[in-house]
C-alpha cells in the first residue's frame, strides 16, 4: 500500500518547492509529499487519491492564491478527507484571516511564512498533527469499496459475488457521509449505485459480474484454445478434478459460472469433512482448494457460463454464454445443483431485499438483534440456523414435516435442540411475502390445515431442495427424469449400451453417454450429496480421464 500523503498547495513555485523539500527531508520515508499549484488542481489530486483508496494525512495550503483561497480549498477538502489535518500558510499581514479560519474550516494550525528553521517552526507542528491523524480510523488500510443501498438487490448481488469469490471489501451506504464522499470523488450520484471502487482508483457503476471479476483480478478468459481437460463447475467436485488433473500433468482449465466453492462455499461450517475435527467453513475450504489448484498450474476462470457441449471427433467442444468456444480431449462436468425457487406470491420481487437463497455469510452480521426466518429441513438449513443464532435474537426454522429426523444429521438436530434462540416450526410453509422497500411481512400457513397467520419479518433465508441445471445438455447426454446426468453402469440398461455409443467397451464408472465426458459430484445421477463424495468423484474422474486418453 502507498504511503499516506502530505499535500502542499502554493501558487508560488519557489515557496511550493521549499515547503515540499522541507517536508520530504523529515517525512519522506513514511509519507508521500505531493505538491499542487492551485486550489482546483489540489482538489483534483485529492479526488484521485480518494478513488485510489489512498490516505491523506496533512494538508498545507497557502492562504493567498488567485483562483481559490487556502481557506476555500481546505473547506472543500474536508468533504473528501475529513480526518486529514489542516494547516494554513499565511503572511504576517493575513493573521486575522487565519484566526477566522480556525472556526470556519476547523483549522488545526496556521503557520507564518517564512517557517525557517523548520526544526523549530515547522516540524514540531507537523509531528503533532501526524500523531493526531495516525490515531484516526481513517488511517486504516486501503481496500476495495462498495457503495450501495441497504435494501437493494443489485447492491446485494455485488456484495454476494465478492463474498463468494473471497474478495475482501468495505461496504458503505450511499447515504452515509463516507459513502457520499466516495461517490462524489467518483463523479457518481446515489442513482449510480452500486459503485465499486478498486484500491487503485478504477471504479465501476452497476457492474456486470464479468466486469467485477476483471476489476478484482479474477481470470475470466482462457489462456489457450485447447486443453487436455476442461472442468465445468468450480464446487468441490470441480476443484477436486482441477487439483488432481493439474497435479498429474494434464493441461487443465476449470470454468465456473459464478464463484468457486459452489454450494459448499456457502456453508458456514462443514463438520463432517475428513481431516477437520473442529469443522471448516466453506470459504476456508474453497480458499485452500483454489490455491492448491493454482499451485499445480490449473487455470481457474470465473463468470463464464458453459452453455453447450459438442462432440467434435476426438475433441470435445464447449461453448460459453457469449458464443466463444474452448476445446479439450476430455471434460469433467461438475455443475452440481442449485436451490429450487420458493414459489409464493411476493417473494420473487423481494429477492435480494430481505429474501435470500442460501447466501448466509454476507447478511448474517446485519441481522443482529432481529428475527430471522429460515425455510428448509436439511443440513444446509440447520447450519444456517446455528450460524444466524449467533447474531439474531430469534431464528425461526420453518419445516414442512413433523420434525427434522428424516432430513437432518443427528449432530445438527442436537445443536438446534440445545440452542435457545432457535425455534423449529413444524408443518409450516411460507404462503406469501410482502413489503415496500424490503421484506416486511410473511404469511405462514399450516401445511395440514391451511390456516394462515401473519408475522413481521425482515429476513427470510431459503434452503429448499436443489435441482441440477442441465438443460443445456439436452439431446447431448443421457439424463434422468430430474435432469441428473447418468453415468457408468447405469447407462448399460439390460446389457445394452446407450444409443449412439461408438466404442466397443462399456462406459467407465463416471463416464457419461458421450465418451471422454465424465460427471462428478451432485450433478451425477445417484450421487451422494456430500462434500467428501464430490471431491472424491472429482479425483476419480481424473483417473478415468487418464484411462480414456490412454485408450485413444
Ligand atoms: C449451505 C450448505 C451447506 C452444506 N453443508 C454440507 C456439509 O456440512 N457436509 C457435506 O458433506 N455437504 C454439505 N452440503 C452439500 C455439499 O456442499 C454439496 O454436496 C457439494 O458442494 C457438491 O459439490 P459439487 O462440486 O458437485 O457441486 P456444487 O457445489 O453445486 O458446485 C457446482 C458449481 O458449478 C457451477 N456451475 C453450474 N453450472 C455451470 C455452468 N453451466 N457453467 C459453469 N459453471 C457452472 C456452479 O456455479 C457451482 O459453483 C451443503 C450444501 C449447502 C448448500
XYZ file of C-alpha atoms and ligand atoms in Angstrom, residues 232-239 255-273 304-307 334-339 358 379-381 383 411 463 469 472 520-523 528-534, ligand 1:
110
model
C -17.100 -27.342 -15.828
C -18.132 -26.112 -12.374
C -15.989 -24.883 -9.504
C -17.577 -26.605 -6.495
C -15.825 -29.324 -4.501
C -16.081 -31.852 -7.346
C -14.707 -29.417 -9.923
C -11.939 -28.146 -7.660
C -14.725 -22.931 -15.845
C -17.044 -21.533 -13.197
C -20.232 -19.598 -13.830
C -20.193 -17.506 -10.667
C -17.738 -18.194 -7.864
C -15.558 -21.141 -6.994
C -16.744 -23.074 -3.956
C -20.188 -23.961 -5.278
C -22.751 -24.886 -2.647
C -20.032 -25.821 -0.190
C -18.692 -22.272 -0.418
C -21.954 -21.109 1.177
C -21.702 -23.438 4.124
C -20.959 -21.661 7.401
C -19.434 -24.823 8.902
C -18.858 -28.214 7.360
C -18.413 -30.531 10.303
C -18.248 -33.899 8.594
C -15.393 -33.404 6.132
C -18.054 -17.968 -17.546
C -21.229 -19.911 -18.117
C -20.886 -23.048 -20.225
C -23.978 -23.334 -22.410
C -19.173 -30.879 -12.084
C -22.046 -28.426 -12.289
C -23.741 -29.523 -9.061
C -27.218 -28.353 -8.201
C -28.906 -25.023 -7.413
C -31.626 -24.179 -4.938
C -28.616 -19.631 0.771
C -28.431 -29.886 6.862
C -27.894 -26.667 4.938
C -30.865 -25.023 6.689
C -26.236 -24.991 9.649
C -25.349 -33.767 15.244
C -32.746 -23.586 1.707
C -29.340 -27.060 -14.167
C -28.046 -27.194 -21.980
C -18.702 -35.880 -10.820
C -20.464 -34.700 -7.667
C -24.057 -33.622 -7.132
C -24.915 -33.322 -10.834
C -24.247 -38.896 -2.609
C -24.830 -35.211 -1.963
C -21.800 -34.551 0.230
C -18.594 -32.522 0.018
C -16.350 -35.543 0.564
C -18.020 -37.626 -2.114
C -17.937 -34.715 -4.572
C -25.472 -24.358 2.804
C -24.973 -25.755 2.505
C -24.346 -26.472 3.494
C -23.856 -27.759 3.230
N -23.208 -28.434 4.219
C -22.659 -29.643 3.960
C -21.926 -30.333 4.974
O -21.814 -29.874 6.100
N -21.355 -31.503 4.642
C -21.456 -32.057 3.405
O -20.856 -33.102 3.172
N -22.166 -31.437 2.428
C -22.773 -30.247 2.676
N -23.507 -29.608 1.697
C -23.634 -30.252 0.375
C -22.355 -30.016 -0.436
O -21.988 -28.662 -0.376
C -22.551 -30.463 -1.873
O -22.836 -31.836 -1.881
C -21.294 -30.196 -2.705
O -20.995 -28.820 -2.732
C -21.461 -30.688 -4.139
O -20.342 -30.310 -4.851
P -20.344 -30.196 -6.442
O -18.997 -29.731 -6.836
O -20.839 -31.455 -7.030
O -21.443 -29.113 -6.825
P -21.684 -27.612 -6.332
O -21.112 -27.372 -5.018
O -23.133 -27.389 -6.554
O -20.849 -26.741 -7.383
C -21.228 -26.660 -8.732
C -20.626 -25.419 -9.351
O -20.818 -25.451 -10.753
C -21.144 -24.166 -11.218
N -21.890 -24.297 -12.465
C -23.122 -24.856 -12.609
N -23.466 -24.851 -13.908
C -22.437 -24.275 -14.592
C -22.219 -23.988 -15.972
N -23.114 -24.321 -16.915
N -21.070 -23.373 -16.317
C -20.143 -23.051 -15.376
N -20.308 -23.330 -14.052
C -21.435 -23.933 -13.679
C -21.979 -23.581 -10.099
O -21.968 -22.163 -10.146
C -21.277 -24.143 -8.869
O -20.276 -23.275 -8.393
C -24.031 -28.342 1.937
C -24.692 -27.611 0.945
C -25.166 -26.338 1.221
C -25.884 -25.566 0.140
